[in-house]
Amino acid sequence: QQPVQSPQAVILREGEDAVINCSSSKALYSVHWYRQKHGEAPVFLMILLKGGEQKGHEKISASFNEKKQQSSLYLTASQLSYSGTYFCGFRGSGGGADGLTFGKGTHLIIQP
Amino acid sequence: DGGITQSPKYLFRKEGQNVTLSCEQNLNHDAMYWYRQDPGQGLRLIYYSQIVNDFQKGDIAEGYSVSREKKESFPLTVTSAQKNPTAFYLCASRSGIAEAFFGQGTRLTVV
């Protein structure tokens, strides 16, 4: 079952902030965030592990509420290069390197 | 440089034909994945493999087959049983609990 992302699309002016949310109906072990430009491969942004460990991009932050099975990605002082589609990916709590399941994506457009 | 290589970049298939998409990685990753991407659908998992000679179905495995004879390679065959194969296909690999690395994708079109 795919994670549910919101909003589906966001249009911002350069310098504004954005929050993208992601939720799951299943217990999670980790949350992954990626950004994809049109026609290109997704690029890793952030990984959040159960227990609080994080690894990721310097200018992008994220949170992971293990009890609610939710994650949010925070983009502050957005730049034109932030435009793209953002995907959250969940790995369940079954352990191992089982399949990452991704949401449908959030389209972010940054205008000058 | 280490990475994942998908080939070809563009592929055209006639009705009723099987086609195979290549995915090779030199990152020494144990796990490899195939995703299908359609507009508005995100990334949907087709198959994944955690070790050589073993693989599991993802959410949309029907009409697809895979093999994992070598750690570096995870080819995907789109069979004639897949009725709507036109899509962008992405291969990824991962080690342990770290992030996934994606290939540049193969765009498959039925003609």
Short mmCIF file of C-alpha atoms in Angstrom, two decimals:
data_model
loop_
_atom_site.label_atom_id
_atom_site.label_comp_id
_atom_site.label_asym_id
_atom_site.label_seq_id
_atom_site.Cartn_x
_atom_site.Cartn_y
_atom_site.Cartn_z
CA GLN A 1 0.00 0.00 0.00
CA GLN A 2 1.41 3.33 -1.09
CA PRO A 3 2.16 6.08 1.46
CA VAL A 4 -0.20 9.03 1.22
CA GLN A 5 1.45 12.34 0.36
CA SER A 6 0.03 15.84 0.69
CA PRO A 7 -0.30 18.27 -0.88
CA GLN A 8 -0.30 16.96 -4.45
CA ALA A 9 1.18 20.20 -5.75
CA VAL A 10 2.62 23.43 -4.40
CA ILE A 11 3.54 26.69 -6.13
CA LEU A 12 5.86 29.02 -4.23
CA ARG A 13 7.83 32.17 -4.74
CA GLU A 14 11.57 31.91 -4.32
CA GLY A 15 12.45 32.31 -0.63
CA GLU A 16 9.17 30.93 0.72
CA ASP A 17 8.89 27.81 2.86
CA ALA A 18 7.11 24.55 2.14
CA VAL A 19 6.07 21.46 4.07
CA ILE A 20 5.32 18.11 2.46
CA ASN A 21 3.59 15.43 4.49
CA CYS A 22 3.58 11.66 4.20
CA SER A 23 1.65 9.05 6.14
CA SER A 24 1.39 5.27 6.29
CA SER A 25 -1.15 2.83 7.62
CA LYS A 26 1.58 0.33 8.54
CA ALA A 27 4.33 0.34 11.16
CA LEU A 28 7.51 1.81 9.74
CA TYR A 29 11.21 1.21 10.17
CA SER A 30 12.49 4.08 8.07
CA VAL A 31 11.37 6.95 5.87
CA HIS A 32 13.20 8.06 2.74
CA TRP A 33 12.78 11.32 0.83
CA TYR A 34 13.79 11.84 -2.82
CA ARG A 35 13.47 14.61 -5.39
CA GLN A 36 13.02 13.97 -9.10
CA LYS A 37 13.41 16.37 -12.00
CA HIS A 38 11.37 15.57 -15.09
CA GLY A 39 12.80 12.62 -17.03
CA GLU A 40 15.64 12.09 -14.58
CA ALA A 41 16.40 9.63 -11.80
CA PRO A 42 15.22 10.42 -8.27
CA VAL A 43 17.94 11.92 -6.09
CA PHE A 44 18.31 11.07 -2.40
CA LEU A 45 17.52 13.84 0.09
CA MET A 46 16.97 12.38 3.54
CA ILE A 47 16.56 9.16 5.45
CA LEU A 48 15.02 8.96 8.91
CA LEU A 49 15.31 5.81 10.96
CA LYS A 50 13.20 4.51 13.77
CA GLY A 51 14.87 5.69 16.94
CA GLY A 52 15.76 9.15 15.70
CA GLU A 53 18.83 8.76 13.51
CA GLN A 54 18.87 10.99 10.42
CA LYS A 55 21.05 11.37 7.40
CA GLY A 56 20.61 13.84 4.61
CA HIS A 57 20.84 17.17 2.92
CA GLU A 58 22.15 20.18 4.82
CA LYS A 59 19.47 22.67 3.81
CA ILE A 60 16.50 20.33 4.03
CA SER A 61 15.08 18.93 7.23
CA ALA A 62 12.50 16.31 8.04
CA SER A 63 10.66 14.79 10.94
CA PHE A 64 9.47 11.25 11.62
CA ASN A 65 6.65 10.54 14.06
CA GLU A 66 6.99 6.79 14.67
CA LYS A 67 3.80 6.49 16.69
CA LYS A 68 1.65 8.17 14.05
CA GLN A 69 3.60 6.66 11.13
CA GLN A 70 3.99 10.08 9.61
CA SER A 71 6.84 12.10 8.18
CA SER A 72 7.17 15.70 7.03
CA LEU A 73 9.79 17.33 4.80
CA TYR A 74 10.59 20.99 5.45
CA LEU A 75 11.98 23.17 2.68
CA THR A 76 13.03 26.57 3.99
CA ALA A 77 13.96 29.64 1.95
CA SER A 78 13.22 27.74 -1.23
CA GLN A 79 15.46 28.15 -4.25
CA LEU A 80 14.62 27.72 -7.93
CA SER A 81 16.63 24.48 -7.91
CA TYR A 82 14.16 22.98 -5.42
CA SER A 83 11.56 22.60 -8.16
CA GLY A 84 10.66 19.01 -8.94
CA THR A 85 8.59 16.12 -7.66
CA TYR A 86 9.19 14.97 -4.11
CA PHE A 87 8.61 11.36 -3.11
CA CYS A 88 8.51 9.78 0.30
CA GLY A 89 9.38 6.10 0.58
CA PHE A 90 8.57 3.82 3.45
CA ARG A 91 10.21 0.64 4.53
CA GLY A 92 8.12 -1.46 6.87
CA SER A 93 9.18 -2.71 10.24
CA GLY A 94 9.70 -6.27 9.02
CA GLY A 95 13.42 -5.75 8.86
CA GLY A 96 15.89 -6.56 6.11
CA ALA A 97 16.25 -4.73 2.83
CA ASP A 98 12.69 -5.31 1.67
CA GLY A 99 11.08 -3.13 -0.95
CA LEU A 100 10.78 0.58 -0.48
CA THR A 101 7.22 1.70 -1.20
CA PHE A 102 6.82 5.23 -2.52
CA GLY A 103 3.97 7.71 -2.48
CA LYS A 104 2.51 9.36 -5.59
CA GLY A 105 4.64 12.43 -5.20
CA THR A 106 4.27 16.16 -4.52
CA HIS A 107 4.95 18.53 -7.40
CA LEU A 108 6.80 21.64 -6.23
CA ILE A 109 7.14 24.66 -8.50
CA ILE A 110 9.34 27.55 -7.39
CA GLN A 111 8.78 30.82 -9.22
CA PRO A 112 11.24 33.74 -9.29
CA ASP B 1 32.92 5.80 -10.66
CA GLY B 2 30.38 3.65 -8.89
CA GLY B 3 26.78 3.72 -9.95
CA ILE B 4 23.83 2.06 -11.60
CA THR B 5 23.55 1.74 -15.35
CA GLN B 6 20.27 1.09 -17.11
CA SER B 7 20.05 0.31 -20.79
CA PRO B 8 18.69 1.12 -23.20
CA LYS B 9 17.49 4.63 -22.45
CA TYR B 10 14.61 4.29 -24.92
CA LEU B 11 12.97 1.04 -26.01
CA PHE B 12 10.15 0.33 -28.40
CA ARG B 13 8.14 -2.87 -28.26
CA LYS B 14 5.67 -4.32 -30.68
CA GLU B 15 2.46 -5.87 -29.44
CA GLY B 16 3.04 -9.44 -28.24
CA GLN B 17 6.80 -9.14 -27.86
CA ASN B 18 8.89 -9.74 -24.76
CA VAL B 19 11.59 -7.18 -24.04
CA THR B 20 14.37 -7.14 -21.45
CA LEU B 21 15.60 -4.05 -19.62
CA SER B 22 19.13 -4.15 -18.29
CA CYS B 23 20.26 -2.94 -14.85
CA GLU B 24 23.88 -3.21 -13.71
CA GLN B 25 25.45 -1.81 -10.53
CA ASN B 26 29.05 -1.68 -9.35
CA LEU B 27 28.26 -0.41 -5.85
CA ASN B 28 28.49 -3.87 -4.28
CA HIS B 29 24.91 -3.48 -3.06
CA ASP B 30 23.02 -6.56 -1.99
CA ALA B 31 19.48 -5.31 -2.68
CA MET B 32 18.15 -4.28 -6.08
CA TYR B 33 14.71 -3.01 -7.10
CA TRP B 34 12.60 -2.35 -10.18
CA TYR B 35 9.99 0.42 -10.21
CA ARG B 36 7.48 1.52 -12.80
CA GLN B 37 6.55 5.19 -13.07
CA ASP B 38 3.39 6.47 -14.73
CA PRO B 39 2.15 10.08 -14.61
CA GLY B 40 0.42 10.74 -11.30
CA GLN B 41 1.16 7.27 -9.91
CA GLY B 42 4.53 7.77 -8.27
CA LEU B 43 6.98 4.89 -8.14
CA ARG B 44 5.36 1.48 -7.99
CA LEU B 45 7.44 -1.52 -6.98
CA ILE B 46 7.57 -4.38 -9.49
CA TYR B 47 10.17 -6.79 -8.07
CA TYR B 48 13.05 -6.67 -5.64
CA SER B 49 15.93 -8.90 -4.72
CA GLN B 50 17.91 -9.01 -1.51
CA ILE B 51 20.49 -11.63 -2.50
CA VAL B 52 21.65 -13.54 -5.54
CA ASN B 53 19.23 -16.18 -6.86
CA ASP B 54 16.37 -14.82 -4.76
CA PHE B 55 13.71 -12.20 -5.50
CA GLN B 56 10.24 -11.16 -4.34
CA LYS B 57 7.20 -9.73 -6.05
CA GLY B 58 6.30 -6.15 -5.42
CA ASP B 59 2.92 -4.49 -5.79
CA ILE B 60 2.58 -4.81 -9.58
CA ALA B 61 4.54 -7.94 -10.60
CA GLU B 62 1.98 -9.38 -13.03
CA GLY B 63 3.33 -9.43 -16.60
CA TYR B 64 6.95 -9.02 -15.50
CA SER B 65 9.79 -11.41 -14.68
CA VAL B 66 13.28 -10.96 -13.25
CA SER B 67 16.45 -12.91 -12.54
CA ARG B 68 19.37 -12.35 -10.17
CA GLU B 69 22.17 -14.64 -11.28
CA LYS B 70 24.89 -12.16 -10.36
CA LYS B 71 25.08 -9.59 -7.58
CA GLU B 72 25.74 -6.82 -10.09
CA SER B 73 22.86 -7.53 -12.46
CA PHE B 74 19.06 -7.52 -12.13
CA PRO B 75 17.40 -7.62 -15.59
CA LEU B 76 13.66 -7.07 -15.97
CA THR B 77 11.67 -8.78 -18.71
CA VAL B 78 8.39 -7.20 -19.76
CA THR B 79 6.35 -10.07 -21.13
CA SER B 80 3.47 -10.09 -23.60
CA ALA B 81 1.18 -10.68 -20.61
CA GLN B 82 1.74 -7.07 -19.52
CA LYS B 83 -1.13 -5.35 -21.32
CA ASN B 84 -0.06 -1.77 -20.72
CA PRO B 85 3.73 -1.70 -20.62
CA THR B 86 4.31 1.87 -21.80
CA ALA B 87 6.01 3.58 -18.86
CA PHE B 88 9.25 4.85 -17.39
CA TYR B 89 11.16 2.05 -15.61
CA LEU B 90 13.65 2.74 -12.86
CA CYS B 91 16.14 0.37 -11.28
CA ALA B 92 17.62 1.02 -7.84
CA SER B 93 20.06 -0.61 -5.46
CA ARG B 94 20.70 -0.32 -1.76
CA SER B 95 22.96 -1.65 0.95
CA GLY B 96 21.56 -2.44 4.36
CA ILE B 97 19.47 0.40 5.74
CA ALA B 98 21.11 3.14 3.66
CA GLU B 99 19.58 5.19 0.89
CA ALA B 100 18.70 3.77 -2.51
CA PHE B 101 20.59 4.81 -5.62
CA PHE B 102 18.63 5.00 -8.87
CA GLY B 103 19.61 4.45 -12.47
CA GLN B 104 18.71 6.96 -15.19
CA GLY B 105 15.71 4.93 -16.30
CA THR B 106 14.42 3.26 -19.44
CA ARG B 107 11.42 4.67 -21.28
CA LEU B 108 9.47 1.83 -22.85
CA THR B 109 6.89 2.52 -25.56
CA VAL B 110 4.58 0.04 -27.27
CA VAL B 111 4.25 0.67 -30.98
#
